[in-house]
Every structure is written in C-alpha cells, then in structure tokens.
Coordinates of C-alpha atoms in Angstrom, one line a residue:
Chain W
M1 CA 86.4 115.7 54.1
E2 CA 86.9 116.7 57.7
I3 CA 83.7 118.7 58.0
S4 CA 81.7 115.8 56.7
F5 CA 83.4 113.3 59.1
L6 CA 82.6 115.6 62.0
L7 CA 79.0 115.9 60.9
I8 CA 78.8 112.1 60.6
I9 CA 80.0 111.7 64.2
F10 CA 77.6 114.3 65.4
L11 CA 74.8 112.6 63.6
L12 CA 75.8 109.3 65.1
L13 CA 75.8 110.8 68.5
L14 CA 72.4 112.3 68.0
L15 CA 70.9 109.1 66.8
S16 CA 72.5 107.1 69.6
A17 CA 71.1 109.6 72.1
I18 CA 67.7 109.2 70.6
L19 CA 68.1 105.4 70.8
A20 CA 69.2 105.7 74.4
I21 CA 66.2 107.8 75.4
S22 CA 63.9 105.3 73.8
T23 CA 65.4 102.3 75.6
G24 CA 64.7 101.3 79.1
S25 CA 63.1 98.8 81.4
A26 CA 59.8 100.5 81.1
S27 CA 58.5 100.0 77.6
I28 CA 57.4 103.3 76.2
P29 CA 56.6 103.5 72.5
P30 CA 58.7 106.1 70.5
G31 CA 55.7 108.3 69.9
D32 CA 55.1 108.7 73.6
V33 CA 58.8 109.3 74.1
V34 CA 58.7 112.3 71.8
N35 CA 55.5 113.6 73.4
A36 CA 57.0 113.3 76.8
L37 CA 60.0 115.3 75.8
L38 CA 57.6 118.0 74.5
G39 CA 55.7 117.9 77.7
N40 CA 52.6 116.1 76.5
A41 CA 52.4 113.1 78.6
D42 CA 51.4 111.9 82.1
T43 CA 53.7 112.7 85.0
L44 CA 55.0 109.1 85.2
T45 CA 56.1 109.0 81.6
K46 CA 57.6 112.4 81.8
T47 CA 59.5 111.5 84.9
I48 CA 60.9 108.4 83.3
V49 CA 61.8 110.0 79.9
I50 CA 63.0 113.5 81.1
D51 CA 64.3 112.9 84.6
L52 CA 65.7 109.4 84.3
R53 CA 66.5 108.7 80.7
L54 CA 67.5 112.1 79.4
G55 CA 69.5 112.7 82.6
R56 CA 71.2 109.4 82.0
V57 CA 72.0 110.2 78.4
L58 CA 73.5 113.6 79.4
L59 CA 75.5 112.0 82.1
A60 CA 76.9 109.4 79.7
I61 CA 77.8 112.0 77.1
G62 CA 79.3 114.4 79.6
T63 CA 81.4 111.7 81.2
G64 CA 82.6 110.5 77.8
L65 CA 83.5 114.0 76.8
A66 CA 85.4 114.6 80.0
L67 CA 87.2 111.3 80.0
G68 CA 88.0 111.3 76.3
M69 CA 89.4 114.9 76.2
S70 CA 91.2 114.5 79.6
G71 CA 92.8 111.3 78.4
C72 CA 94.0 113.1 75.3
V73 CA 95.4 116.0 77.3
V74 CA 97.1 113.8 79.9
Q75 CA 98.8 111.6 77.2
S76 CA 100.1 114.7 75.5
I77 CA 101.4 116.5 78.6
F78 CA 103.2 113.4 79.8
Q79 CA 104.2 112.3 76.3
N80 CA 103.0 108.9 77.4
P81 CA 100.6 106.8 75.4
L82 CA 99.7 104.8 78.5
A83 CA 98.6 107.8 80.5
E84 CA 95.0 108.1 81.5
P85 CA 93.0 110.7 83.4
Y86 CA 93.2 108.9 86.8
I87 CA 97.0 109.0 86.6
L88 CA 97.5 111.7 89.2
G89 CA 95.5 110.0 91.9
I90 CA 92.0 111.1 91.0
S91 CA 90.5 107.7 91.3
A92 CA 92.2 106.9 94.6
G93 CA 91.1 110.2 96.0
S94 CA 87.6 109.8 94.8
V95 CA 87.1 106.3 96.2
L96 CA 88.6 107.3 99.6
G97 CA 86.4 110.4 99.7
V98 CA 83.3 108.4 99.2
L99 CA 84.3 105.9 101.9
L100 CA 85.1 108.7 104.3
S101 CA 81.7 110.2 103.7
L102 CA 80.0 106.9 104.5
V103 CA 82.1 106.3 107.6
F104 CA 81.9 109.8 109.2
L105 CA 78.6 111.1 108.0
S106 CA 76.5 108.0 108.8
S107 CA 74.7 110.0 111.4
F108 CA 73.9 112.9 109.1
E109 CA 71.8 110.9 106.7
H110 CA 70.1 114.0 105.6
L111 CA 73.1 115.3 103.8
K112 CA 72.2 114.4 100.2
Y113 CA 74.8 114.1 97.6
S114 CA 77.4 113.9 100.4
A115 CA 79.1 111.0 98.6
Q116 CA 79.4 113.1 95.5
L117 CA 80.7 116.1 97.4
F118 CA 83.3 114.2 99.3
S119 CA 84.4 112.3 96.1
F120 CA 84.9 115.6 94.3
I121 CA 86.7 117.4 97.1
F122 CA 89.0 114.5 97.8
A123 CA 89.9 113.9 94.1
L124 CA 90.9 117.6 93.9
L125 CA 92.7 117.5 97.2
T126 CA 94.7 114.5 95.9
I127 CA 95.9 116.5 92.8
V128 CA 96.8 119.5 94.9
L129 CA 98.8 117.2 97.3
V130 CA 100.6 115.5 94.4
Y131 CA 101.4 118.9 92.9
R132 CA 102.8 120.2 96.2
I133 CA 104.9 117.1 96.5
A134 CA 106.2 117.4 93.0
S135 CA 107.0 121.1 93.3
V136 CA 109.4 120.6 96.3
G137 CA 112.7 121.8 95.1
G138 CA 111.5 124.3 92.5
T139 CA 110.3 123.3 89.1
I140 CA 107.8 120.6 88.4
N141 CA 108.7 118.0 85.9
P142 CA 106.3 115.3 84.5
A143 CA 108.3 112.4 86.0
T144 CA 108.0 113.8 89.5
L145 CA 104.4 114.4 89.1
L146 CA 103.8 110.8 88.0
L147 CA 105.8 109.4 90.8
G148 CA 104.0 111.6 93.3
G149 CA 100.7 110.5 91.9
I150 CA 101.7 106.8 92.2
A151 CA 102.9 107.3 95.8
I152 CA 99.7 109.1 96.9
S153 CA 97.5 106.7 95.1
A154 CA 99.2 103.8 96.9
L155 CA 98.8 105.5 100.2
F156 CA 95.1 106.3 99.6
S157 CA 94.5 102.8 98.3
A158 CA 95.9 101.4 101.5
I159 CA 93.7 103.6 103.7
T160 CA 90.7 102.7 101.5
S161 CA 91.5 99.0 101.9
Y162 CA 91.7 99.4 105.6
L163 CA 88.3 101.2 105.7
I164 CA 86.8 98.6 103.4
Y165 CA 88.0 95.8 105.7
T166 CA 86.6 97.4 108.9
T167 CA 83.3 98.5 107.5
F168 CA 82.8 95.8 104.8
S169 CA 79.3 94.7 105.5
K170 CA 77.8 98.1 105.9
N171 CA 79.3 99.8 102.8
I172 CA 79.8 96.9 100.4
A173 CA 77.1 98.1 98.1
T174 CA 78.6 101.6 97.7
I175 CA 82.1 100.3 97.3
L176 CA 81.2 97.8 94.6
F177 CA 79.3 100.5 92.7
W178 CA 82.1 103.0 93.0
T179 CA 84.8 100.7 91.7
M180 CA 82.8 99.4 88.8
G181 CA 81.0 102.6 87.7
G182 CA 77.5 103.0 86.3
F183 CA 74.9 105.6 85.3
W184 CA 71.9 104.3 87.2
Q185 CA 72.0 107.1 89.7
A186 CA 71.5 109.7 87.0
N187 CA 68.8 112.3 87.1
L188 CA 68.2 115.4 85.0
V189 CA 70.0 117.8 87.3
S190 CA 73.2 115.7 87.7
G191 CA 73.2 114.9 84.0
I192 CA 73.0 118.5 82.9
L193 CA 75.6 119.5 85.5
V194 CA 78.1 116.9 84.4
F195 CA 77.4 117.7 80.7
V196 CA 77.8 121.4 81.1
V197 CA 81.0 121.1 83.3
A198 CA 82.5 118.7 80.8
L199 CA 81.6 121.0 77.9
I200 CA 83.1 124.1 79.5
S201 CA 86.2 122.2 80.6
G202 CA 86.5 120.8 77.1
I203 CA 86.2 124.2 75.4
C204 CA 88.9 125.6 77.8
M205 CA 91.2 122.7 76.9
L206 CA 90.6 123.4 73.3
L207 CA 91.9 127.0 73.8
F208 CA 95.3 125.4 74.6
W209 CA 95.5 123.5 71.3
R210 CA 98.7 125.3 70.3
E211 CA 100.4 124.6 73.7
L212 CA 99.3 120.9 73.5
N213 CA 100.7 120.5 70.0
A214 CA 104.0 121.8 71.3
L215 CA 104.0 120.0 74.7
S216 CA 103.4 116.7 73.0
L217 CA 106.8 117.1 71.3
G218 CA 108.6 117.5 74.6
D219 CA 109.2 120.2 77.2
H220 CA 112.3 121.6 75.7
F221 CA 110.8 121.9 72.3
A222 CA 107.8 123.6 73.8
M223 CA 109.9 126.1 75.7
N224 CA 111.9 126.8 72.6
V225 CA 108.8 127.8 70.7
G226 CA 107.7 130.1 73.5
V227 CA 105.2 128.0 75.5
D228 CA 105.1 128.8 79.2
V229 CA 105.4 125.1 80.0
S230 CA 104.6 125.0 83.7
R231 CA 101.7 127.4 83.4
A232 CA 100.1 125.5 80.6
R233 CA 100.7 122.2 82.3
T234 CA 99.2 123.5 85.6
V235 CA 96.1 124.9 83.9
L236 CA 95.5 121.8 81.8
I237 CA 95.9 119.4 84.7
A238 CA 93.6 121.6 86.7
L239 CA 91.0 121.3 83.9
V240 CA 91.5 117.5 83.7
A241 CA 91.2 117.2 87.5
F242 CA 88.1 119.4 87.7
S243 CA 86.1 117.8 84.9
V244 CA 87.0 114.2 85.6
S245 CA 86.6 114.5 89.4
F246 CA 83.2 116.0 88.8
A247 CA 82.0 113.4 86.4
V248 CA 83.4 110.5 88.5
S249 CA 81.7 111.7 91.6
F250 CA 78.4 110.8 90.0
T251 CA 79.3 107.7 88.0
G252 CA 82.0 106.0 90.0
I253 CA 85.3 105.0 88.4
I254 CA 84.8 104.1 84.8
G255 CA 88.1 102.8 83.5
F256 CA 89.5 102.3 80.1
V257 CA 87.7 105.1 78.3
G258 CA 90.4 107.8 79.1
L259 CA 93.1 105.4 78.0
V260 CA 91.9 104.1 74.7
V261 CA 89.6 106.8 73.3
P262 CA 92.4 109.2 72.5
H263 CA 94.2 106.5 70.5
I264 CA 91.1 105.7 68.6
A265 CA 90.7 109.4 67.8
R266 CA 94.4 109.7 66.8
S267 CA 93.9 106.8 64.3
I268 CA 91.1 108.8 62.7
V269 CA 92.5 112.4 62.6
G270 CA 96.2 112.3 63.6
G271 CA 98.0 114.2 66.3
E272 CA 97.0 117.8 65.7
H273 CA 95.3 118.8 68.8
K274 CA 92.6 121.1 67.5
K275 CA 91.0 118.0 65.8
L276 CA 92.3 115.4 68.2
L277 CA 90.7 117.0 71.3
V278 CA 87.4 117.4 69.6
Y279 CA 87.4 113.8 68.3
S280 CA 88.6 112.4 71.6
G281 CA 85.6 114.0 73.2
L282 CA 83.1 112.9 70.6
V283 CA 84.4 109.3 70.5
G284 CA 84.4 109.2 74.2
A285 CA 80.8 110.4 74.4
L286 CA 79.8 107.9 71.7
L287 CA 81.5 105.0 73.4
L288 CA 80.0 105.7 76.8
L289 CA 76.5 106.3 75.4
W290 CA 76.6 102.9 73.6
A291 CA 78.2 101.2 76.7
D292 CA 75.2 102.5 78.6
I293 CA 72.6 101.3 76.1
L294 CA 74.2 97.8 76.0
A295 CA 74.7 97.7 79.7
R296 CA 70.9 98.0 80.0
T297 CA 69.8 95.8 77.2
L298 CA 72.3 92.9 76.9
I299 CA 70.7 90.9 79.6
Y300 CA 67.0 91.2 80.0
G301 CA 66.0 92.9 83.3
E302 CA 69.6 93.4 84.5
E303 CA 72.1 96.2 84.2
L304 CA 75.7 95.3 83.8
P305 CA 78.6 97.5 85.1
V306 CA 79.5 100.0 82.5
G307 CA 83.3 99.4 82.8
I308 CA 82.9 95.9 81.5
I309 CA 81.0 97.1 78.4
T310 CA 83.5 99.9 77.6
A311 CA 86.3 97.3 77.5
L312 CA 84.3 94.9 75.4
L313 CA 83.4 97.6 73.0
G314 CA 86.6 99.6 72.9
V315 CA 89.2 96.8 72.6
P316 CA 88.0 95.2 69.4
F317 CA 87.7 98.6 67.7
F318 CA 91.1 99.6 69.0
L319 CA 92.7 96.4 67.8
Y320 CA 91.1 96.9 64.4
L321 CA 92.6 100.3 64.1
L322 CA 96.0 99.0 65.2
F323 CA 96.1 96.3 62.6
R324 CA 94.9 98.6 59.9
R325 CA 97.7 101.0 60.6
R326 CA 100.3 98.2 60.7
R327 CA 99.1 96.8 57.4
L328 CA 99.7 100.2 55.8
C329 CA 103.3 100.4 56.9
Chain D
M1 CA 96.5 131.4 74.6
K2 CA 96.2 134.8 76.1
L3 CA 93.6 135.8 78.6
S4 CA 92.2 138.5 76.4
G5 CA 89.0 140.3 76.8
K6 CA 87.3 138.2 74.2
L7 CA 88.3 135.1 76.0
L8 CA 86.9 136.3 79.3
V9 CA 83.6 137.2 77.6
L10 CA 83.5 133.7 76.1
I11 CA 84.1 132.1 79.5
A12 CA 81.5 134.3 81.1
V13 CA 79.0 133.4 78.5
L14 CA 79.7 129.7 79.0
V15 CA 79.3 129.9 82.7
C16 CA 76.0 131.8 82.2
I17 CA 74.8 129.0 79.9
A18 CA 75.8 126.5 82.6
V19 CA 74.0 128.2 85.3
V20 CA 70.9 128.7 83.2
S21 CA 70.7 125.2 82.0
T22 CA 71.2 123.8 85.5
G23 CA 68.5 126.1 86.8
Y24 CA 66.2 124.9 84.1
A25 CA 66.9 121.3 85.0
I26 CA 66.1 122.0 88.6
F27 CA 62.9 123.8 87.5
V28 CA 61.8 120.9 85.4
T29 CA 62.6 118.4 88.1
Q30 CA 60.7 120.5 90.7
T31 CA 57.6 120.8 88.4
L32 CA 57.5 117.1 87.9
Q33 CA 57.8 116.6 91.7
N34 CA 54.8 119.0 92.3
E35 CA 52.7 117.2 89.7
R36 CA 53.1 114.0 91.6
E37 CA 50.4 113.3 94.1
T38 CA 50.7 114.3 97.7
G39 CA 48.3 113.3 100.3
K40 CA 50.6 111.4 102.5
S41 CA 49.2 111.6 105.9
T42 CA 50.9 108.9 107.9
T43 CA 54.3 109.6 109.4
V44 CA 56.8 106.9 110.3
L45 CA 60.2 107.0 111.9
D46 CA 62.5 104.5 110.1
D47 CA 65.6 102.7 111.4
M48 CA 67.9 105.3 110.2
G49 CA 66.1 108.0 112.1
R50 CA 64.4 109.4 109.0
I51 CA 60.9 110.8 109.1
V52 CA 59.0 109.3 106.2
H53 CA 55.5 110.4 105.0
I54 CA 53.4 107.6 103.7
G55 CA 49.9 107.6 102.1
K56 CA 47.9 104.6 101.2
V57 CA 49.9 101.3 101.2
E58 CA 48.7 99.1 98.4
R59 CA 51.8 98.6 96.4
I60 CA 55.1 97.8 98.1
I61 CA 58.6 97.3 96.7
S62 CA 61.2 95.6 98.8
T63 CA 64.9 96.0 98.0
S64 CA 66.2 93.5 100.5
P65 CA 65.5 89.8 100.9
S66 CA 64.9 90.2 104.6
N67 CA 62.2 92.8 104.0
T68 CA 60.5 90.5 101.5
E69 CA 60.5 87.7 104.0
I70 CA 59.0 90.0 106.7
L71 CA 56.3 91.2 104.4
F72 CA 55.2 87.8 103.5
A73 CA 55.4 86.5 107.1
I74 CA 53.0 89.2 108.3
G75 CA 50.5 88.5 105.5
A76 CA 51.3 91.5 103.3
G77 CA 52.9 89.5 100.5
H78 CA 50.0 90.2 98.1
L79 CA 50.9 93.9 98.3
V80 CA 54.5 93.4 97.0
V81 CA 54.8 94.4 93.4
G82 CA 58.6 94.4 93.1
V83 CA 61.6 92.8 94.9
D84 CA 65.4 92.8 94.6
N85 CA 67.2 90.2 92.6
Y86 CA 68.1 88.2 95.7
S87 CA 64.7 87.8 97.2
D88 CA 64.0 84.1 96.9
Y89 CA 61.8 83.3 99.9
P90 CA 59.0 82.5 100.1
S91 CA 58.6 80.8 96.7
E92 CA 56.0 83.4 95.6
A93 CA 58.7 86.0 95.8
V94 CA 60.6 84.4 92.9
N95 CA 58.0 85.4 90.4
I96 CA 57.6 89.0 91.5
T97 CA 59.2 91.6 89.2
K98 CA 62.8 92.1 89.9
V99 CA 64.1 95.7 90.4
G100 CA 67.8 95.3 90.6
D101 CA 70.2 94.8 93.5
F102 CA 72.3 96.7 95.9
I103 CA 75.0 97.5 93.3
S104 CA 72.6 99.0 90.8
L105 CA 68.9 99.6 91.3
D106 CA 66.6 99.8 88.3
V107 CA 65.2 103.2 89.2
E108 CA 63.1 103.3 86.0
R109 CA 61.4 100.0 86.7
I110 CA 60.7 101.0 90.3
V111 CA 59.2 104.3 89.1
S112 CA 57.0 102.6 86.5
L113 CA 55.7 100.1 89.1
Q114 CA 54.3 103.1 91.0
P115 CA 55.0 101.9 94.5
D116 CA 53.3 103.5 97.5
V117 CA 56.3 102.7 99.7
V118 CA 59.7 101.1 99.2
F119 CA 61.2 99.0 102.0
A120 CA 64.9 99.5 101.7
Y121 CA 67.8 98.5 103.8
Y122 CA 70.6 100.3 105.6
G123 CA 73.6 100.7 103.2
Q124 CA 71.5 101.5 100.1
K125 CA 72.0 105.2 100.6
A126 CA 72.4 106.1 96.9
G127 CA 69.3 104.2 95.9
I128 CA 67.3 105.8 98.8
E129 CA 68.4 109.3 97.8
R130 CA 67.4 108.8 94.1
L131 CA 64.0 107.4 95.0
E132 CA 63.2 110.1 97.5
A133 CA 64.2 112.7 94.9
L134 CA 61.5 111.2 92.7
G135 CA 58.9 111.6 95.5
I136 CA 58.8 107.9 96.4
S137 CA 58.4 107.1 100.1
V138 CA 61.3 105.0 101.3
V139 CA 61.4 103.3 104.7
T140 CA 64.8 102.0 105.7
F141 CA 65.3 99.0 107.9
H142 CA 68.3 98.1 109.9
A143 CA 68.6 95.3 112.4
E144 CA 71.7 94.2 114.3
T145 CA 70.1 92.2 117.1
L146 CA 67.1 89.9 117.6
N147 CA 65.3 92.8 119.3
D148 CA 65.9 95.0 116.2
I149 CA 64.3 92.3 114.1
Y150 CA 61.2 92.2 116.3
H151 CA 61.1 96.0 116.0
D152 CA 61.3 95.8 112.2
I153 CA 58.5 93.2 112.0
Q154 CA 56.3 95.5 114.1
L155 CA 57.3 98.5 112.0
A156 CA 56.4 96.6 108.8
G157 CA 53.1 95.5 110.4
Y158 CA 52.3 99.1 111.3
I159 CA 52.9 100.4 107.9
C160 CA 50.9 97.7 106.1
G161 CA 48.0 97.7 108.5
K162 CA 48.9 94.2 109.8
T163 CA 49.7 95.1 113.3
E164 CA 48.0 92.1 114.8
N165 CA 49.7 89.7 112.6
A166 CA 53.1 91.3 113.4
T167 CA 52.5 91.3 117.1
N168 CA 51.5 87.6 117.0
L169 CA 54.5 86.7 114.9
V170 CA 56.9 88.5 117.3
A171 CA 55.3 86.8 120.3
Q172 CA 55.8 83.4 118.6
L173 CA 59.4 84.1 117.7
Q174 CA 60.2 85.3 121.2
Q175 CA 58.7 82.2 122.6
R176 CA 60.7 79.9 120.4
V177 CA 63.9 81.8 121.3
E178 CA 63.0 81.7 125.0
D179 CA 62.5 77.9 124.7
I180 CA 66.1 77.6 123.7
R181 CA 67.6 80.3 125.9
S182 CA 66.0 78.9 129.1
K183 CA 67.7 75.6 128.6
T184 CA 71.1 76.8 127.5
Q185 CA 71.3 79.4 130.3
Q186 CA 71.4 76.6 132.8
L187 CA 74.6 75.2 131.3
N188 CA 77.9 76.2 132.9
D189 CA 80.9 77.5 131.0
T190 CA 82.5 74.1 130.4
Q191 CA 79.4 72.9 128.7
H192 CA 79.7 75.4 125.9
P193 CA 81.3 73.8 122.9
R194 CA 83.7 76.0 121.0
V195 CA 82.2 76.8 117.6
Y196 CA 83.9 78.0 114.5
Y197 CA 81.6 79.4 111.9
E198 CA 83.1 79.7 108.4
L199 CA 81.5 82.0 106.0
W200 CA 84.2 81.8 103.4
N201 CA 87.2 79.6 102.7
N202 CA 89.7 82.0 101.0
P203 CA 90.5 83.8 103.2
Y204 CA 89.0 82.3 106.3
M205 CA 86.1 84.6 107.0
S206 CA 84.1 84.1 110.2
A207 CA 81.4 85.9 112.2
G208 CA 82.4 88.0 115.1
P209 CA 80.8 90.6 117.5
G210 CA 78.0 92.5 115.9
S211 CA 76.9 89.7 113.6
Y212 CA 73.7 87.7 114.1
I213 CA 75.6 84.5 114.0
N214 CA 77.6 85.5 117.0
D215 CA 74.5 86.2 119.0
L216 CA 72.8 83.0 117.8
I217 CA 75.7 80.8 118.8
R218 CA 75.7 82.3 122.2
I219 CA 72.0 81.8 122.7
A220 CA 72.3 78.3 121.4
G221 CA 74.8 77.5 124.1
G222 CA 78.1 77.6 122.2
T223 CA 81.2 79.7 122.4
N224 CA 82.1 81.4 119.2
I225 CA 85.9 81.3 118.8
A226 CA 85.7 84.7 117.0
A227 CA 83.6 86.3 119.7
N228 CA 86.4 88.7 120.6
A229 CA 87.4 89.7 117.1
S230 CA 87.7 93.3 116.0
K231 CA 84.7 93.4 113.6
D232 CA 81.5 91.6 112.6
Y233 CA 83.0 89.6 109.8
P234 CA 86.7 89.1 110.6
I235 CA 89.3 87.3 108.6
L236 CA 90.9 84.7 110.9
S237 CA 94.4 83.3 110.5
E238 CA 94.7 79.5 110.2
E239 CA 97.0 79.5 113.3
F240 CA 94.2 81.1 115.3
I241 CA 91.6 78.6 114.2
L242 CA 93.9 75.7 114.9
S243 CA 95.0 76.9 118.3
A244 CA 91.4 77.6 119.2
N245 CA 90.6 74.0 118.5
P246 CA 86.9 74.3 117.9
D247 CA 84.6 71.4 118.9
I248 CA 82.2 72.2 116.1
I249 CA 82.7 73.7 112.7
I250 CA 79.7 75.1 110.9
T251 CA 80.0 76.3 107.4
S252 CA 77.8 78.6 105.4
S253 CA 76.0 77.3 102.3
M254 CA 77.7 80.1 100.5
N255 CA 81.1 78.6 101.2
I256 CA 82.8 77.0 98.3
D257 CA 84.3 74.3 100.6
S258 CA 81.9 71.6 101.7
P259 CA 82.2 70.0 105.2
E260 CA 84.0 67.1 103.5
K261 CA 86.6 69.4 102.0
I262 CA 87.1 71.2 105.3
M263 CA 87.8 67.9 107.0
Q264 CA 90.4 67.1 104.4
R265 CA 92.4 70.3 104.9
A266 CA 96.0 69.7 105.6
G267 CA 96.8 70.0 109.3
W268 CA 93.1 70.2 110.3
Q269 CA 92.9 66.6 111.3
E270 CA 93.9 67.4 114.9
I271 CA 91.0 69.7 115.4
N272 CA 88.4 68.3 117.7
A273 CA 85.6 69.1 115.3
V274 CA 87.3 67.1 112.5
K275 CA 88.3 64.2 114.8
N276 CA 84.6 63.9 115.8
H277 CA 83.2 64.6 112.4
S278 CA 81.4 67.5 113.9
V279 CA 81.5 69.6 110.7
Y280 CA 78.1 70.8 109.5
M281 CA 76.7 73.1 106.8
I282 CA 73.8 75.5 107.4
D283 CA 71.7 77.4 105.0
D284 CA 73.3 80.9 105.0
N285 CA 69.9 82.6 104.5
L286 CA 68.8 81.3 107.9
V287 CA 71.5 83.1 109.8
S288 CA 72.2 86.2 107.8
R289 CA 68.8 87.6 106.9
P290 CA 67.3 89.8 109.6
G291 CA 63.8 88.4 109.3
P292 CA 61.6 85.8 111.0
R293 CA 63.6 82.8 109.7
I294 CA 66.5 83.9 111.9
V295 CA 64.8 81.9 114.7
E296 CA 64.8 78.9 112.4
G297 CA 68.5 79.4 112.1
L298 CA 68.8 79.6 115.9
E299 CA 66.9 76.3 116.2
T300 CA 69.1 74.7 113.7
L301 CA 72.3 75.9 115.4
A302 CA 70.9 74.7 118.8
K303 CA 70.4 71.2 117.4
I304 CA 73.9 71.2 116.1
I305 CA 75.6 72.6 119.2
H306 CA 73.5 70.7 121.8
P307 CA 71.9 67.7 120.2
E308 CA 71.6 66.1 123.7
I309 CA 69.1 68.8 124.7
F310 CA 67.4 69.7 121.4
G311 CA 67.7 66.5 119.4
N312 CA 68.7 66.5 115.8

C-alpha cells in the first residue's frame, strides 16, 4: 500500500509539473511546449519554456522540498508542533541581508545576485550567532536555542524596520517582494541550483532518520538509546539552515509551508521519520507547485503573492485532516 | 548514522550530480543567449551608471508610469508595446498590455512581447537583472530633481530618435517653471506661507528633503514645514504639525482622509489652514511622477500657495 501511495504522489507531482510548464502568460500550445523541451522550437519559445517556466517549476519544487523536510526536522528536534524552519532567525537574517545589500551596494550595481548572496550569508550568520549564544555555559538545549532565536530575530527585525523607514521609497519594491515571496525571478540556473541543493540536503536529512525518530521522543530518551544528541542536532540544524537559506534567497520568505506540510504528511503516514521526511518533502513540493500555478492563473494577467495561495490551499486541507482524525477517535 | 566510506561516496556522487546539472543549466542558458540576435550598435549611459547596448528601437516596454508619460510626451507612444500595471496616463496607456508591477514583473510576458528596449526605474533591481540575463536591453531612469527629469526626457528622446521633440519639450517645461520661479523669487521670507503636505493620514506621512514635492513647494513660494526632516517621506508627529501651524494644508489624492475630514480632526481647528479653510487636495500623480506633468503639479501648487499672483 505504501509503495503505491508513494507512486501516486510522484505521479501527481509529475503531472503538476507538466501542467505548470504548460501554463503561463504567453500562450504556447502543448505540442510546442514538448517540442521546445526537446530543443525543436524558435529561440523565443525555448527561452520561455526552458529558461523561465522549467526554471520556475524546479524552483517551486526545490523550495517545497526544502521547506517541507526542514519543517519536519525542526518540529521533531524541538518536539514542538508549532515549530517551522524560520524559527532560529533565518527569515529575519535573510530580510536584513537583502536590505543591507541594497543599502550598501547601491553603487556597485554590477554585482548580480548580490541580494541572494547577502540573504544567504546573513541567514547562515544568524544561525551561527544563535548557536554561539545558546552554547554559552556548556551544553546546548532546545529551549535556549529557541530563546536565542527569538532574541536575535527581534533584534534583526528592529534593524530591518529602521532601514525600511530610512530608505522606504527606494527599496519598497524589494522589501515587499521579500516579505511576501514569489517565484517570478526564477530562471533555469537558479531553479536547478535550488532543486539540487534541496535534494542533497533532503537526502542527508534522510540519513538521520533513526536519530530523528529518537529525538522526537525527547533528548533523554534519545541519549538512552545511544544517539549523540548534540551532534545530531547540530548537523540537522545546519542542513535546515543551509537548504532553507539557499531557497529563500531566491524566493523571498514563503511562510506557512514549513509549518503545515509536516502535519499533513504526518496525517498520511504517521510519525516514522523514514516515511515522514519523504512525504513532507513531496507534499511541500506539490503544495508550492500548485500555489505557483494558481498564483499565475487565478486572476487574468496578474500574479498573486505565493504566500497567500499556500495558506488558502493548505489550511482547508489541513483542517480536513484534523477533523477526519478527530472523528476516528 | 556513521560516516562510513559508502556514505562519503554517496555524498560525493550527489555533489557531482549537482555540479554537472548546474553546469548543464548554465550551458543551456548560454546557448539560448547566443542564439538571440546581437547587432546592438548604440551605447547609452543610463541613470544608474550602467552602459547599455541598444539596437533598433521599435518596440519599447515601460515598467514605470513616469517613463510611460515621458514616452508619450515626446511622441514615442506608438512604440510602446507593454507598460506596468500603474501606467494610466495618457489614456492610450490604459489599453496597452500590462506586464506586472514593481512587486512582481511578468517576465514571460515581457519576453514574449519581444521588446527592443525596456525603460525601467531605479529600485527595480531584481527585474532589471532578470531581463538583462535574458539578453534584453534595460535602460534605468532615476530622477530626484527637476533637472534630472529634464535629463531623463532628453535621454528618452535620444534613444527613440525623438531628440528634437525632447529638446522642445524640455525648453517648454523650463519656461513654465521659470515663469513661476521669477515671480516667487521676489517675495521675501515673511511672504512664504507655511505648507503642510499630507501624503497619508495614518501615520501622518509628509514630504521632506529629497522629494519632488519639497522642491516644488519651495519654487511655488511656500515653506514646507517638513523641509528639515531626516528623510524624503518622513512620518511627522501630530504635535509637530500643530506647533508648526501651517497656513495651507495640501493633501494627496491617495490619502484616505479628504480635506473635509482633515478639517474635522480633533484639535486641528486652531491651525491657520483649518481656520481659513485653506485645505486642498491635489492629484498625487502630478507631484510624485518624475515626468513632464510635474510642471503641471508645480503650477497647481503655485495657484494654491499664491493665488494672488497666479490666480486660481
């Protein structure tokens, strides 16, 4: 039963990807889309289908993979169903990084992808900072990590707000995009990069399935069954930080996915992490892919922010699973 | 999970796959770029200091309402095949294909419209980068003063082959500005009414140094109460506004509060402007878009601030 369910989700993902590649503001008939993918089309169509649309699909899938699996990992490490990947300050660090790149690099306009670079570096720096704070006094425990994350997030948010106030008119466009998230900046290179990074991080997270199973039952339990708790936690958080920071530096802060997707996956396959991680990733990818399709097609000629769509899509499904579980009790 | 040899091999294989696929993506993107036409012989220096190569100019996309207005004003409106969502002037612009706004640009639509050049605006860095990566020429405009606006009109004229129209337009605009400036320059300091310009009502956002409105109020013979603020669009405290006691309040058309509502604000009845019913509304687009209509905005402000000189 499990293999067939997995196959169904994979098939859904594939079909959704095909739909996504065939949708867009330039109307290209399906036959031409296939031809373009194979290389038999004029340059314009190939640019749209391969560089823009395929890039976008890969970016959406990669981000969904990263957010879904990272959400699962974070919820298990902190034994907290409300945890989500941005919990240790990644989002605060990313937004601040982007703003700083706009403020300080405005004279070096030639530095392409500077926003992405700064976003990534600052998100990682934030996690390192939080870790250093939490490790003062010896061992790191989850509560201190969370509190450190909250403190640093608050500090960075304040700095960000100040920068927004002083440079409002110049940088409003970038700020709005960053806080709402979207895939319109995707191209083939960024799409493949995010997809590959998410895939590799995800596989590395999967290698820790035993540790995650143990950690989700509490630190003491995990130590008693022989898990090196602090090492496992450090490596897993590093994987979360890396994959999410990387994806978010191309898409802006897409909220809600990391929080709800693991719960949806848990309702389908339960809490065993070998399956839970995989399904978290796949459901996340599916959700974001569909969020992107809808964001582009709901209103003719306009693209809605992805974060709105993920909430509109995810919440009803999440509530449905919640009620179904309660009725069985 | 132990870091065994098998694991290291697995990770090494994954990283290789990552590098190879990224390299392939770069290769495909480059090939597409090479297939696109070159033959861009004109070189232009845009307002962000970027050197842009342009070929023929027959299809233009504007991603800023001010650029759209400039293009139509110099007679290049028929070349415009795409505009941003906010381009609404002149009326012909309303029917042109929309290509998104500063939050999200519809890159696909822009590419399929096959523009020869895109007139972007400062602050649209992400969009500019994406379009350039696709081989589209993007010229960036950025105006902070009237002189900058004259320069942008000339730049647009040069690119579109409408240099004469652009020069004539700039001359006309300069003349109209000079008509106003020559009269207000003769006023002494006490004859400058204090002006409070309200962009937004909650919180009270005004226009300060670095904004067009600040310059326009000065040329029109008024004193902007926010002239010494820390930024171009500061948030003023109610205390500051009340103690500044403006003689004239001008509100933007974007403001939720109308002049009537402003006059009804508790505690504002003692302000000169409210006592004299000198609270007016102005079309925001006339004073915030760095294009030819900014002079119309100036003339409107002059009539409000000095009706005894300029009539109303």
